[in-house]
Amino acid sequence: MHITQLNRECLLHLFSFLDKNSRKSLAKTCHKLLEVFQDPLLWSLLNFHSPAELKKDNFLLGPALKYLSICWYSDRVKVCNIEDWMKNNFQKDFCNRHENTVNDFLLEVCNRSPNLRSLTLSGCGHVTDDCILLLLKNCPNLKTLKLENCVRITDQTLEAVTLYGGSLQTLHVDFCRNITQTGLERVREKCPSVMLRAERSANMIPDNKPEKKLMLEKASRKLIQL
């Protein structure tokens, strides 16, 4: 039996065992397999390992998407984690090339995938509070939100969880250095049913520009004198 003689359900099942590139390659062989590739039911789960993968045309983003993971563990993530005011020109140029990639992709998720149930972001140093806020608003069925080493995430995201995370059951904000203990306590108070984890986050040193640090030092000295 030729593969194209299988019914739609069998073909979808076979495609589900393939990675994105293999699915795309198989879809190029005939019109029937292309139709299977374009079936939204095939794309309920998406895993990405770098921002560059988000720009490829080897996947379909649609209403069937329920589980999304963007985990970047490359050494290049360290560059994105440097405070903006500390980056040299080479580092700034590197970040400029993909600074909006993940945010833009998540905005597409907001528009096309309202049934998202789980989102995991790791090493996405340019993801902003505003982006997570929009996602919480547009994906009301989101039950799991895991953020790891996302340095631009602050207490504003935690506040958005208390306002729009009505379906949320699990929240991780690990190694997010601009999260504070105050923000975490507010989530615990407002959303007691949410399983909250914040490994190292509230104990890390938050980003402060030099002039802000100087002001804090002057204020500390005045308190000591008093």
CSV table of C-alpha atoms in Angstrom, one decimal:
chain,number,residue,atom,x,y,z
A,1,MET,CA,0.0,0.0,0.0
A,2,HIS,CA,1.3,3.5,-0.9
A,3,ILE,CA,1.3,6.0,1.9
A,4,THR,CA,-1.2,8.2,0.0
A,5,GLN,CA,-3.8,5.4,0.1
A,6,LEU,CA,-4.1,5.8,3.9
A,7,ASN,CA,-7.0,7.7,5.2
A,8,ARG,CA,-6.7,11.2,6.7
A,9,GLU,CA,-6.7,10.0,10.3
A,10,CYS,CA,-3.8,7.6,9.7
A,11,LEU,CA,-1.8,10.2,7.9
A,12,LEU,CA,-2.3,12.7,10.7
A,13,HIS,CA,-1.1,10.1,13.2
A,14,LEU,CA,2.0,9.3,11.1
A,15,PHE,CA,2.8,13.0,10.7
A,16,SER,CA,2.6,13.5,14.4
A,17,PHE,CA,5.8,11.4,14.9
A,18,LEU,CA,7.8,13.7,12.6
A,19,ASP,CA,9.6,16.9,13.5
A,20,LYS,CA,8.7,20.2,11.8
A,21,ASN,CA,11.4,19.9,9.0
A,22,SER,CA,10.4,16.3,8.2
A,23,ARG,CA,6.8,17.2,8.0
A,24,LYS,CA,7.6,20.0,5.6
A,25,SER,CA,9.7,17.8,3.4
A,26,LEU,CA,7.1,15.1,3.2
A,27,ALA,CA,4.4,17.7,2.4
A,28,LYS,CA,6.3,18.7,-0.7
A,29,THR,CA,6.0,15.2,-2.3
A,30,CYS,CA,2.3,15.5,-3.3
A,31,HIS,CA,-0.9,17.5,-2.9
A,32,LYS,CA,-2.6,15.1,-0.5
A,33,LEU,CA,0.3,15.1,2.0
A,34,LEU,CA,0.4,18.9,1.7
A,35,GLU,CA,-3.2,19.0,2.8
A,36,VAL,CA,-2.3,16.9,5.8
A,37,PHE,CA,0.6,19.2,6.7
A,38,GLN,CA,-1.9,22.1,6.6
A,39,ASP,CA,-4.4,20.5,8.8
A,40,PRO,CA,-4.7,22.6,12.0
A,41,LEU,CA,-5.2,19.4,14.1
A,42,LEU,CA,-1.6,18.5,13.4
A,43,TRP,CA,-0.3,21.6,15.2
A,44,SER,CA,-1.6,21.4,18.7
A,45,LEU,CA,2.0,21.4,20.1
A,46,LEU,CA,5.0,23.4,19.0
A,47,ASN,CA,8.5,23.4,20.4
A,48,PHE,CA,11.2,25.8,19.3
A,49,HIS,CA,14.9,25.9,20.3
A,50,SER,CA,15.9,29.3,19.1
A,51,PRO,CA,14.3,32.6,17.8
A,52,ALA,CA,15.5,31.7,14.3
A,53,GLU,CA,13.2,28.7,14.2
A,54,LEU,CA,10.2,31.1,14.6
A,55,LYS,CA,10.8,32.6,11.2
A,56,LYS,CA,10.7,29.3,9.3
A,57,ASP,CA,7.8,28.1,7.2
A,58,ASN,CA,7.8,24.5,8.5
A,59,PHE,CA,4.9,24.8,10.9
A,60,LEU,CA,1.3,26.1,11.0
A,61,LEU,CA,0.0,28.5,13.7
A,62,GLY,CA,-3.7,28.2,14.3
A,63,PRO,CA,-6.6,27.8,16.7
A,64,ALA,CA,-5.6,24.1,17.5
A,65,LEU,CA,-2.4,25.2,19.2
A,66,LYS,CA,-2.5,24.3,22.9
A,67,TYR,CA,1.1,23.8,24.0
A,68,LEU,CA,3.9,26.1,23.0
A,69,SER,CA,7.5,26.1,24.1
A,70,ILE,CA,10.3,28.4,23.1
A,71,CYS,CA,13.5,27.4,25.0
A,72,TRP,CA,16.8,29.0,24.0
A,73,TYR,CA,19.8,27.5,25.8
A,74,SER,CA,22.5,28.8,23.6
A,75,ASP,CA,25.5,30.6,25.1
A,76,ARG,CA,24.3,33.6,23.0
A,77,VAL,CA,21.5,34.0,25.6
A,78,LYS,CA,24.1,35.5,27.9
A,79,VAL,CA,24.4,38.5,25.6
A,80,CYS,CA,20.6,39.2,25.7
A,81,ASN,CA,20.7,39.0,29.5
A,82,ILE,CA,23.1,41.9,29.8
A,83,GLU,CA,21.5,45.1,30.9
A,84,ASP,CA,20.8,47.3,27.9
A,85,TRP,CA,22.9,50.2,29.2
A,86,MET,CA,25.9,47.9,29.7
A,87,LYS,CA,26.0,46.4,26.2
A,88,ASN,CA,28.8,47.4,23.8
A,89,ASN,CA,28.1,48.1,20.1
A,90,PHE,CA,28.7,44.5,19.0
A,91,GLN,CA,26.3,43.1,21.7
A,92,LYS,CA,23.7,45.7,20.8
A,93,ASP,CA,23.9,44.8,17.1
A,94,PHE,CA,23.5,41.1,17.9
A,95,CYS,CA,20.4,41.8,20.0
A,96,ASN,CA,18.9,44.1,17.4
A,97,ARG,CA,18.8,41.3,14.9
A,98,HIS,CA,16.3,39.3,16.9
A,99,GLU,CA,15.1,41.6,19.7
A,100,ASN,CA,11.5,41.6,18.5
A,101,THR,CA,11.3,38.1,17.1
A,102,VAL,CA,9.8,36.3,20.1
A,103,ASN,CA,7.5,39.2,21.0
A,104,ASP,CA,6.2,39.4,17.4
A,105,PHE,CA,5.6,35.7,17.3
A,106,LEU,CA,3.7,35.8,20.6
A,107,LEU,CA,1.5,38.6,19.2
A,108,GLU,CA,0.6,36.2,16.3
A,109,VAL,CA,-0.2,33.6,18.9
A,110,CYS,CA,-2.6,36.1,20.6
A,111,ASN,CA,-4.4,36.6,17.3
A,112,ARG,CA,-4.4,33.1,15.9
A,113,SER,CA,-4.3,30.7,18.9
A,114,PRO,CA,-6.9,31.7,21.5
A,115,ASN,CA,-7.1,28.2,22.8
A,116,LEU,CA,-3.5,28.0,24.1
A,117,ARG,CA,-3.3,26.1,27.4
A,118,SER,CA,0.4,26.1,28.2
A,119,LEU,CA,3.3,28.4,27.4
A,120,THR,CA,7.0,27.9,28.3
A,121,LEU,CA,9.6,30.5,27.6
A,122,SER,CA,13.2,30.0,28.6
A,123,GLY,CA,16.2,32.3,27.8
A,124,CYS,CA,13.9,34.7,26.0
A,125,GLY,CA,15.7,37.8,27.2
A,126,HIS,CA,13.7,40.3,25.1
A,127,VAL,CA,10.1,39.2,26.0
A,128,THR,CA,8.3,42.1,27.7
A,129,ASP,CA,5.6,42.5,30.3
A,130,ASP,CA,3.3,44.0,27.7
A,131,CYS,CA,3.5,40.9,25.5
A,132,ILE,CA,2.6,38.6,28.4
A,133,LEU,CA,-0.2,40.9,29.4
A,134,LEU,CA,-1.7,40.7,25.9
A,135,LEU,CA,-1.3,36.9,25.8
A,136,LEU,CA,-3.1,36.5,29.2
A,137,LYS,CA,-5.9,38.7,27.8
A,138,ASN,CA,-6.3,36.9,24.5
A,139,CYS,CA,-5.7,33.3,25.7
A,140,PRO,CA,-8.3,32.9,28.5
A,141,ASN,CA,-7.8,29.2,28.7
A,142,LEU,CA,-4.1,29.4,29.6
A,143,LYS,CA,-3.5,27.1,32.6
A,144,THR,CA,0.3,26.9,32.7
A,145,LEU,CA,2.8,29.8,32.3
A,146,LYS,CA,6.5,29.0,32.8
A,147,LEU,CA,9.0,31.8,32.4
A,148,GLU,CA,12.7,31.0,33.0
A,149,ASN,CA,15.6,33.4,32.7
A,150,CYS,CA,13.4,36.1,31.0
A,151,VAL,CA,15.2,39.2,32.3
A,152,ARG,CA,12.7,41.8,31.2
A,153,ILE,CA,9.8,40.3,33.0
A,154,THR,CA,8.9,42.3,36.1
A,155,ASP,CA,6.2,42.6,38.7
A,156,GLN,CA,3.9,44.0,36.0
A,157,THR,CA,3.6,40.4,34.6
A,158,LEU,CA,2.7,39.2,38.1
A,159,GLU,CA,0.1,42.0,38.4
A,160,ALA,CA,-1.3,40.9,35.0
A,161,VAL,CA,-1.7,37.4,36.3
A,162,THR,CA,-3.8,38.6,39.2
A,163,LEU,CA,-6.1,40.5,36.8
A,164,TYR,CA,-6.3,38.3,33.7
A,165,GLY,CA,-5.0,34.8,34.7
A,166,GLY,CA,-8.4,33.5,35.8
A,167,SER,CA,-7.7,30.0,34.4
A,168,LEU,CA,-4.1,29.8,35.4
A,169,GLN,CA,-3.1,26.9,37.6
A,170,THR,CA,0.7,26.9,37.4
A,171,LEU,CA,3.0,29.9,37.3
A,172,HIS,CA,6.9,29.6,37.2
A,173,VAL,CA,9.1,32.7,37.1
A,174,ASP,CA,12.5,31.1,37.7
A,175,PHE,CA,15.7,33.2,37.4
A,176,CYS,CA,13.7,36.3,36.4
A,177,ARG,CA,15.9,38.8,38.2
A,178,ASN,CA,13.5,41.8,38.0
A,179,ILE,CA,10.8,40.0,39.9
A,180,THR,CA,10.4,41.1,43.6
A,181,GLN,CA,9.2,39.4,46.7
A,182,THR,CA,6.4,42.0,46.9
A,183,GLY,CA,5.1,41.0,43.5
A,184,LEU,CA,5.2,37.3,44.5
A,185,GLU,CA,3.4,37.9,47.7
A,186,ARG,CA,0.7,39.7,45.8
A,187,VAL,CA,0.1,36.7,43.5
A,188,ARG,CA,0.0,34.4,46.5
A,189,GLU,CA,-2.6,36.7,48.1
A,190,LYS,CA,-4.8,37.3,45.1
A,191,CYS,CA,-4.4,33.9,43.4
A,192,PRO,CA,-4.1,31.3,46.2
A,193,SER,CA,-5.0,28.4,44.0
A,194,VAL,CA,-2.1,29.0,41.6
A,195,MET,CA,0.9,26.8,42.1
A,196,LEU,CA,3.6,29.5,42.2
A,197,ARG,CA,7.4,28.8,41.8
A,198,ALA,CA,10.1,31.5,41.7
A,199,GLU,CA,13.5,29.8,42.0
A,200,ARG,CA,16.1,32.5,42.7
A,201,SER,CA,14.0,35.3,41.2
A,202,ALA,CA,13.3,37.5,44.2
A,203,ASN,CA,16.8,37.0,45.6
A,204,MET,CA,18.7,38.1,42.4
A,205,ILE,CA,20.0,41.7,41.9
A,206,PRO,CA,17.5,43.7,39.7
A,207,ASP,CA,18.6,45.9,36.9
A,208,ASN,CA,19.4,49.5,37.8
A,209,LYS,CA,21.0,52.2,35.6
A,210,PRO,CA,24.1,53.9,37.1
A,211,GLU,CA,22.2,57.1,37.9
A,212,LYS,CA,19.5,55.2,39.8
A,213,LYS,CA,22.1,53.3,41.7
A,214,LEU,CA,23.8,56.6,42.7
A,215,MET,CA,20.5,58.0,43.9
A,216,LEU,CA,19.9,54.9,46.0
A,217,GLU,CA,23.4,55.2,47.5
A,218,LYS,CA,22.9,58.9,48.4
A,219,ALA,CA,19.6,58.1,50.0
A,220,SER,CA,21.2,55.3,52.0
A,221,ARG,CA,23.9,57.6,53.2
A,222,LYS,CA,21.4,60.2,54.4
A,223,LEU,CA,19.5,57.6,56.3
A,224,ILE,CA,22.7,56.5,58.0
A,225,GLN,CA,23.5,60.1,59.0
A,226,LEU,CA,20.0,60.5,60.5
